CSV table of C-alpha atoms and ligand atoms in Angstrom, one decimal:
chain,number,residue,atom,x,y,z
A,564,UNK,CA,0.0,0.0,0.0
A,565,UNK,CA,1.2,3.5,-0.8
A,566,UNK,CA,0.0,6.5,1.3
A,567,UNK,CA,-0.6,9.9,-0.2
A,568,UNK,CA,1.4,12.4,1.9
A,569,UNK,CA,0.7,15.7,0.0
A,570,UNK,CA,-1.7,16.9,-2.6
A,571,UNK,CA,-2.1,20.4,-4.3
A,572,UNK,CA,-3.9,21.7,-7.3
A,573,UNK,CA,-1.0,23.7,-9.0
A,574,UNK,CA,-3.1,24.9,-11.9
A,575,UNK,CA,-6.8,24.4,-12.8
A,576,UNK,CA,-7.3,20.6,-13.2
A,577,UNK,CA,-3.6,19.8,-12.7
A,578,UNK,CA,-2.7,18.0,-9.4
A,579,UNK,CA,0.7,17.6,-7.8
A,580,UNK,CA,0.7,14.5,-5.5
A,581,UNK,CA,3.3,12.9,-3.3
A,582,UNK,CA,3.1,9.2,-2.5
A,583,UNK,CA,5.1,7.3,0.2
A,584,UNK,CA,6.7,4.5,-1.8
A,585,UNK,CA,10.3,3.9,-0.6
A,586,UNK,CA,11.2,1.0,-2.9
A,587,UNK,CA,10.0,3.0,-6.0
A,588,UNK,CA,11.7,6.2,-4.9
A,589,UNK,CA,15.0,4.5,-4.2
A,590,UNK,CA,15.3,3.0,-7.7
A,591,UNK,CA,13.6,5.7,-9.9
A,592,UNK,CA,15.6,7.4,-12.6
A,593,UNK,CA,14.7,10.2,-15.1
A,594,UNK,CA,12.2,9.2,-17.7
A,595,UNK,CA,10.6,6.4,-15.7
A,596,UNK,CA,7.0,6.0,-14.6
A,597,UNK,CA,4.6,4.2,-12.3
A,598,UNK,CA,1.3,2.4,-12.9
A,599,UNK,CA,-1.2,2.9,-10.1
A,600,UNK,CA,-4.7,1.8,-9.2
A,601,UNK,CA,-6.8,4.0,-6.9
A,602,UNK,CA,-8.9,1.0,-5.7
A,603,UNK,CA,-9.4,-2.7,-6.3
A,604,UNK,CA,-12.0,-2.1,-9.0
A,605,UNK,CA,-10.2,0.8,-10.7
A,606,UNK,CA,-8.3,1.0,-13.9
A,607,UNK,CA,-4.5,1.0,-14.0
A,608,UNK,CA,-3.0,4.3,-15.3
A,609,UNK,CA,0.6,5.3,-16.0
A,610,UNK,CA,2.0,8.5,-14.5
A,611,UNK,CA,5.6,9.8,-14.9
A,612,UNK,CA,7.8,10.1,-11.8
A,613,UNK,CA,8.5,13.8,-11.6
A,614,UNK,CA,10.7,13.7,-8.5
A,615,UNK,CA,11.7,11.5,-5.5
A,616,UNK,CA,12.9,12.4,-2.1
A,617,UNK,CA,13.0,10.7,1.3
A,618,UNK,CA,11.1,7.6,0.2
A,619,UNK,CA,8.4,9.7,-1.5
A,620,UNK,CA,7.5,9.8,-5.2
A,621,UNK,CA,6.1,13.1,-6.7
A,622,UNK,CA,3.8,13.0,-9.7
A,623,UNK,CA,1.8,15.6,-11.6
A,624,UNK,CA,-1.3,14.7,-13.5
A,625,UNK,CA,-4.1,16.4,-15.3
A,626,UNK,CA,-7.7,15.4,-14.7
A,627,UNK,CA,-8.9,14.2,-18.1
A,628,UNK,CA,-11.1,11.2,-17.4
A,629,UNK,CA,-12.6,8.9,-14.8
A,630,UNK,CA,-9.4,7.5,-13.2
A,631,UNK,CA,-7.5,10.8,-13.0
A,632,UNK,CA,-10.7,12.4,-11.5
A,633,UNK,CA,-10.9,9.5,-8.9
A,634,UNK,CA,-7.2,10.0,-8.1
A,635,UNK,CA,-7.6,13.7,-7.6
A,636,UNK,CA,-10.4,13.0,-5.1
A,637,UNK,CA,-8.2,10.7,-2.9
A,638,UNK,CA,-7.4,12.5,0.3
A,639,UNK,CA,-4.0,13.0,1.9
A,640,UNK,CA,-3.4,10.1,4.4
A,641,UNK,CA,-5.3,7.6,2.3
A,642,UNK,CA,-3.7,4.6,0.6
A,643,UNK,CA,-3.6,3.8,-3.1
A,644,UNK,CA,-4.6,0.2,-3.9
A,645,UNK,CA,-1.5,-0.3,-6.0
A,646,UNK,CA,1.6,1.7,-7.0
A,647,UNK,CA,4.0,-0.2,-9.2
A,648,UNK,CA,7.4,1.0,-10.5
A,649,UNK,CA,9.7,2.3,-11.5
A,650,UNK,CA,8.7,1.1,-15.0
A,651,UNK,CA,10.2,1.7,-18.4
A,652,UNK,CA,13.7,2.4,-19.5
A,653,UNK,CA,15.4,5.5,-17.9
A,654,UNK,CA,16.4,8.4,-20.2
A,655,UNK,CA,19.9,8.0,-21.8
A,656,UNK,CA,21.7,10.7,-20.0
A,657,UNK,CA,25.2,11.7,-21.1
A,658,UNK,CA,27.3,14.8,-21.6
A,659,UNK,CA,26.3,15.7,-25.2
A,660,UNK,CA,27.3,19.3,-25.0
A,661,UNK,CA,24.4,21.5,-26.0
A,662,UNK,CA,20.9,20.0,-25.8
A,663,UNK,CA,17.3,21.3,-25.8
A,664,UNK,CA,14.4,20.0,-23.7
A,665,UNK,CA,10.8,20.9,-24.6
A,666,UNK,CA,7.7,20.5,-22.4
A,667,UNK,CA,4.1,21.2,-23.2
A,668,UNK,CA,1.2,21.2,-20.7
A,669,UNK,CA,1.6,18.6,-18.0
A,670,UNK,CA,4.6,17.3,-20.1
A,671,UNK,CA,6.6,20.1,-18.4
A,672,UNK,CA,6.5,18.2,-15.1
A,673,UNK,CA,7.6,15.0,-17.0
A,674,UNK,CA,10.5,16.7,-18.9
A,675,UNK,CA,11.7,18.3,-15.6
A,676,UNK,CA,13.6,15.2,-14.2
A,677,UNK,CA,15.2,14.7,-17.7
A,678,UNK,CA,16.3,18.3,-17.8
A,679,UNK,CA,17.8,18.1,-14.3
A,680,UNK,CA,19.7,15.0,-15.1
A,681,UNK,CA,21.1,16.5,-18.3
A,682,UNK,CA,22.2,19.6,-16.5
A,683,UNK,CA,23.8,17.5,-13.7
A,684,UNK,CA,25.7,15.6,-16.4
A,685,UNK,CA,27.3,18.8,-17.6
A,686,UNK,CA,25.2,19.7,-20.6
A,687,UNK,CA,24.2,23.3,-21.6
A,688,UNK,CA,20.5,22.8,-21.5
A,689,UNK,CA,18.1,25.2,-23.2
A,690,UNK,CA,14.5,24.5,-22.1
A,691,UNK,CA,11.3,25.6,-23.8
A,692,UNK,CA,8.1,25.2,-21.9
A,693,UNK,CA,4.6,26.1,-23.2
A,694,UNK,CA,1.0,26.1,-22.1
A,695,UNK,CA,-2.3,27.2,-23.6
A,696,UNK,CA,-2.6,30.1,-21.2
A,697,UNK,CA,-0.7,31.6,-18.2
A,698,UNK,CA,-3.0,29.9,-15.7
A,699,UNK,CA,-2.1,26.4,-17.0
A,700,UNK,CA,1.7,27.0,-17.0
A,701,UNK,CA,3.3,24.8,-14.4
A,702,UNK,CA,6.9,24.2,-13.0
A,703,UNK,CA,8.3,27.4,-14.3
A,704,UNK,CA,10.6,28.0,-11.3
A,705,UNK,CA,11.6,24.3,-11.0
A,706,UNK,CA,12.6,24.3,-14.7
A,707,UNK,CA,14.5,27.6,-14.4
A,708,UNK,CA,16.6,26.1,-11.6
A,709,UNK,CA,17.7,23.1,-13.7
A,710,UNK,CA,18.1,24.9,-17.1
A,711,UNK,CA,21.0,27.0,-18.5
A,712,UNK,CA,18.4,29.0,-20.3
A,713,UNK,CA,14.5,28.9,-20.1
A,714,UNK,CA,12.1,30.1,-22.7
A,715,UNK,CA,8.4,30.3,-22.1
A,716,UNK,CA,5.5,30.4,-24.5
A,717,UNK,CA,1.7,30.6,-24.2
A,718,UNK,CA,-0.7,29.9,-27.1
A,719,UNK,CA,-2.7,33.1,-26.3
A,720,UNK,CA,0.2,35.3,-25.4
A,721,UNK,CA,-1.0,35.8,-21.8
A,722,UNK,CA,2.6,35.1,-20.5
A,723,UNK,CA,6.0,34.7,-22.1
A,724,UNK,CA,6.1,34.7,-25.9
A,725,UNK,CA,2.9,34.2,-27.8
A,726,UNK,CA,2.9,31.1,-29.9
A,727,UNK,CA,4.0,27.5,-29.8
A,728,UNK,CA,7.1,25.9,-28.4
A,729,UNK,CA,7.9,24.6,-31.9
A,730,UNK,CA,8.4,28.1,-33.3
A,731,UNK,CA,10.9,28.9,-30.6
A,732,UNK,CA,12.7,25.6,-31.1
A,733,UNK,CA,12.9,26.2,-34.9
A,734,UNK,CA,14.6,29.6,-34.2
A,735,UNK,CA,17.1,28.0,-31.8
A,736,UNK,CA,18.0,25.3,-34.3
A,737,UNK,CA,18.4,28.0,-37.1
A,738,UNK,CA,20.9,30.0,-35.1
A,739,UNK,CA,22.7,27.3,-33.0
A,740,UNK,CA,24.1,24.5,-35.1
A,741,UNK,CA,25.7,22.9,-32.0
A,742,UNK,CA,22.5,21.4,-30.6
A,743,UNK,CA,23.2,17.6,-30.3
A,744,UNK,CA,19.9,16.3,-29.1
A,745,UNK,CA,16.3,17.3,-28.2
A,746,UNK,CA,13.9,15.8,-25.7
A,747,UNK,CA,10.2,16.5,-25.9
A,748,UNK,CA,7.3,15.6,-23.6
A,749,UNK,CA,3.8,16.8,-24.1
A,750,UNK,CA,0.6,16.0,-26.1
A,751,UNK,CA,1.2,13.6,-28.9
A,752,UNK,CA,0.4,16.1,-31.8
A,753,UNK,CA,2.9,18.5,-30.2
A,754,UNK,CA,5.6,15.8,-30.0
A,755,UNK,CA,5.0,14.9,-33.7
A,756,UNK,CA,5.2,18.6,-34.7
A,757,UNK,CA,8.5,18.9,-32.8
A,758,UNK,CA,9.9,16.0,-34.8
A,759,UNK,CA,8.8,17.7,-38.0
A,760,UNK,CA,10.8,20.8,-37.0
A,761,UNK,CA,14.0,18.9,-35.9
A,762,UNK,CA,14.1,16.5,-38.9
A,763,UNK,CA,15.4,18.9,-41.5
A,764,UNK,CA,18.0,20.0,-39.0
A,765,UNK,CA,19.0,16.4,-38.5
A,766,UNK,CA,19.0,16.7,-34.7
A,767,UNK,CA,18.1,13.5,-32.9
A,768,UNK,CA,14.8,13.9,-31.1
A,769,UNK,CA,13.6,11.8,-28.2
A,770,UNK,CA,9.9,11.7,-27.5
A,771,UNK,CA,8.2,10.1,-24.4
A,772,UNK,CA,5.1,8.3,-25.8
A,773,UNK,CA,1.9,8.4,-23.7
A,774,UNK,CA,0.5,5.2,-25.1
A,775,UNK,CA,-2.6,3.7,-23.5
A,776,UNK,CA,-1.4,0.9,-21.1
A,777,UNK,CA,-2.9,-1.9,-19.2
A,778,UNK,CA,-0.5,-4.4,-17.6
A,779,UNK,CA,2.8,-2.5,-18.1
A,780,UNK,CA,4.8,-5.7,-18.5
A,781,UNK,CA,4.9,-6.2,-22.2
A,782,UNK,CA,2.3,-9.0,-22.1
A,783,UNK,CA,-1.0,-7.4,-23.1
A,784,UNK,CA,0.1,-5.5,-26.3
A,785,UNK,CA,-2.1,-2.4,-25.6
A,786,UNK,CA,0.9,0.0,-25.8
A,787,UNK,CA,2.2,-1.4,-29.1
A,788,UNK,CA,4.0,1.2,-31.3
A,789,UNK,CA,5.9,0.9,-34.6
A,790,UNK,CA,9.4,2.3,-34.5
A,791,UNK,CA,11.7,2.1,-37.5
A,792,UNK,CA,9.3,-0.5,-38.9
A,793,UNK,CA,9.6,-2.8,-35.8
A,794,UNK,CA,6.9,-3.5,-33.2
A,795,UNK,CA,7.9,-2.1,-29.8
A,796,UNK,CA,6.0,-1.9,-26.5
A,797,UNK,CA,6.1,1.5,-24.8
A,798,UNK,CA,5.9,0.0,-21.3
A,799,UNK,CA,9.1,-2.0,-21.6
A,800,UNK,CA,11.0,-0.7,-24.7
A,801,UNK,CA,10.1,2.9,-24.0
A,802,UNK,CA,8.5,5.3,-23.0
A,803,UNK,CA,11.3,7.2,-24.9
A,804,UNK,CA,11.9,6.6,-28.5
A,805,UNK,CA,13.6,8.3,-31.4
A,806,UNK,CA,10.7,10.5,-32.6
A,807,UNK,CA,12.0,10.5,-36.2
A,808,UNK,CA,11.4,6.8,-36.4
A,809,UNK,CA,8.0,6.6,-34.8
A,810,UNK,CA,4.9,5.7,-37.0
A,811,UNK,CA,2.9,8.7,-35.9
A,812,UNK,CA,-0.1,8.0,-38.0
A,813,UNK,CA,-0.6,4.6,-36.2
A,814,UNK,CA,0.3,6.0,-32.8
A,815,UNK,CA,-2.3,8.9,-33.0
A,816,UNK,CA,-4.9,6.4,-34.2
A,817,UNK,CA,-4.3,4.0,-31.4
A,818,UNK,CA,-4.4,6.8,-28.8
A,819,UNK,CA,-7.9,7.9,-29.9
A,820,UNK,CA,-9.3,4.4,-30.3
A,821,UNK,CA,-11.2,4.3,-27.0
A,822,UNK,CA,-12.1,8.0,-26.8
A,823,UNK,CA,-15.9,7.4,-27.0
A,824,UNK,CA,-15.9,4.8,-24.3
A,825,UNK,CA,-13.6,6.9,-22.1
A,826,UNK,CA,-15.9,9.9,-22.5
A,827,UNK,CA,-19.0,7.8,-21.6
A,828,UNK,CA,-17.1,6.5,-18.5
A,829,UNK,CA,-16.2,10.0,-17.4
A,830,UNK,CA,-19.7,11.4,-17.9
A,831,UNK,CA,-21.2,8.5,-15.9
A,832,UNK,CA,-18.6,9.1,-13.1
A,833,UNK,CA,-19.3,12.8,-13.1
A,834,UNK,CA,-23.1,12.2,-12.8
A,835,UNK,CA,-22.4,9.8,-9.9
A,836,UNK,CA,-20.0,12.1,-8.1
A,837,UNK,CA,-21.0,15.6,-9.3
A,838,UNK,CA,-17.4,16.2,-10.5
A,839,UNK,CA,-16.9,19.3,-12.6
A,840,UNK,CA,-15.3,18.7,-16.0
A,841,UNK,CA,-11.8,20.2,-15.9
A,842,UNK,CA,-10.2,22.1,-18.8
A,843,UNK,CA,-7.8,20.0,-20.8
B,668,LIG,C1,4.4,6.4,-19.7
B,668,LIG,C2,3.3,7.4,-19.5
B,668,LIG,C3,3.4,8.4,-18.6
B,668,LIG,C4,2.4,9.3,-18.4
B,668,LIG,N1,2.6,10.3,-17.5
B,668,LIG,C5,1.6,11.2,-17.3
B,668,LIG,C6,1.8,12.3,-16.3
B,668,LIG,O1,2.9,12.4,-15.7
B,668,LIG,N2,0.8,13.1,-16.1
B,668,LIG,C7,-0.4,13.0,-16.8
B,668,LIG,O2,-1.3,13.8,-16.5
B,668,LIG,N3,-0.7,12.0,-17.6
B,668,LIG,C8,0.3,11.1,-17.9
B,668,LIG,N4,0.1,10.1,-18.8
B,668,LIG,C9,-1.2,9.9,-19.4
B,668,LIG,C10,-2.2,9.3,-18.3
B,668,LIG,O3,-1.8,8.0,-18.1
B,668,LIG,C11,-3.7,9.4,-18.9
B,668,LIG,O4,-4.0,10.8,-18.9
B,668,LIG,C12,-4.6,8.6,-18.0
B,668,LIG,O5,-4.4,7.2,-18.2
B,668,LIG,C13,-6.0,9.0,-18.3
B,668,LIG,O6,-6.9,8.1,-17.5
B,668,LIG,P1,-8.4,8.6,-17.3
B,668,LIG,O7,-9.2,7.3,-16.9
B,668,LIG,O8,-8.5,9.7,-16.3
B,668,LIG,O9,-8.9,9.1,-18.6
B,668,LIG,P2,-9.4,8.2,-19.8
B,668,LIG,O10,-10.9,8.0,-19.6
B,668,LIG,O11,-8.6,7.0,-20.0
B,668,LIG,O12,-9.2,9.2,-21.0
B,668,LIG,C14,-9.9,10.5,-21.0
B,668,LIG,C15,-9.4,11.3,-22.2
B,668,LIG,O13,-8.0,11.6,-21.9
B,668,LIG,C16,-7.2,11.4,-23.1
B,668,LIG,N5,-6.2,10.3,-22.8
B,668,LIG,C17,-6.4,9.1,-22.3
B,668,LIG,N6,-5.2,8.4,-22.1
B,668,LIG,C18,-4.3,9.3,-22.6
B,668,LIG,C19,-2.9,9.2,-22.8
B,668,LIG,N7,-2.3,8.1,-22.5
B,668,LIG,N8,-2.3,10.2,-23.3
B,668,LIG,C20,-3.0,11.4,-23.6
B,668,LIG,N9,-4.3,11.5,-23.5
B,668,LIG,C21,-4.9,10.5,-23.0
B,668,LIG,C22,-8.1,11.0,-24.2
B,668,LIG,O14,-8.5,12.2,-24.9
B,668,LIG,C23,-9.3,10.5,-23.5
B,668,LIG,O15,-10.5,10.6,-24.2
B,668,LIG,C24,1.1,9.2,-19.0
B,668,LIG,C25,1.0,8.1,-19.9
B,668,LIG,C26,2.0,7.2,-20.2
B,668,LIG,C27,1.9,6.1,-21.1
B,669,LIG,S1,0.9,-2.1,-21.3
B,669,LIG,FE1,0.6,-4.1,-21.9
B,669,LIG,S2,2.3,-4.5,-23.2
B,669,LIG,FE2,2.6,-2.5,-22.5
């Protein structure tokens, strides 16, 4: 059992939660995730390990459906039914020289441990973070502390530069030919768009795929993706892959496959609980 020790809504519909899980915290490395269940009858959902300290795992999630809504309602002091990890392969951290990390939406909290590890390894890390609007921008101060340079965008121009993270990345790659590698974590269309920007510059780009998962052990096949023409499983071969080799058409199709059922489940849950639909 894993007890929730802290919970805070850091932006509308975005929750930061600490869970006491010493064995997970001890082994976790940048890029890894956990799969949790709120209760015995609940679904299993993957969430990135944002930080770990004193036997506690920190995660940041957005309320988008039934299980994230249920998780946001679990009180501090309560136990989660299961909390398994660390899962997935850690990020490949090395001293590459000059690198860029890009985070969009809640992906900012997921790119944070990768950025920190890259900086600790001696890289010059330029970070670009973006959100739809100022209210939804998270982890700005945390990212500033672990980046050599931090650039901020909002889609509506309410804070930082108006526009998308991809525009800023394109400008950086135009003027700095020394960038060796890019990491990007965020909504799938944003990760695909980032790969479209970096491809002509021939800069290797690592994406963290947010595939739908069930068992997290490579057995069920739910998280199957095609990378360089080969079948891979995000839970055991990923979640990070070379974004230039991902079959994005297949990936985006698979991500949307259960959208109707997911929406029905969320609507039914909200009717039961009176939970307000959160902005996405
Ligand atoms: C390795 C990994 C790490 C992840 N880390 C985080 C994290 O740190 N923070 C976080 O907020 N989320 C993270 N996710 C996504 C998270 O697992 C889903 O948002 C969650 O499973 C949704 O469950 P739900 O029952 O609330 O919503 P569902 O009912 O399953 O879905 C509701 C809606 O949310 C969207 N959705 C569902 N699953 C995903 C998904 N995998 N990716 C994107 N959109 C989805 C769809 O539009 C869907 O209609 C991660 C996913 C993976 C695979
Ligand atoms: S979640 Fe079942 S194979 Fe990856």
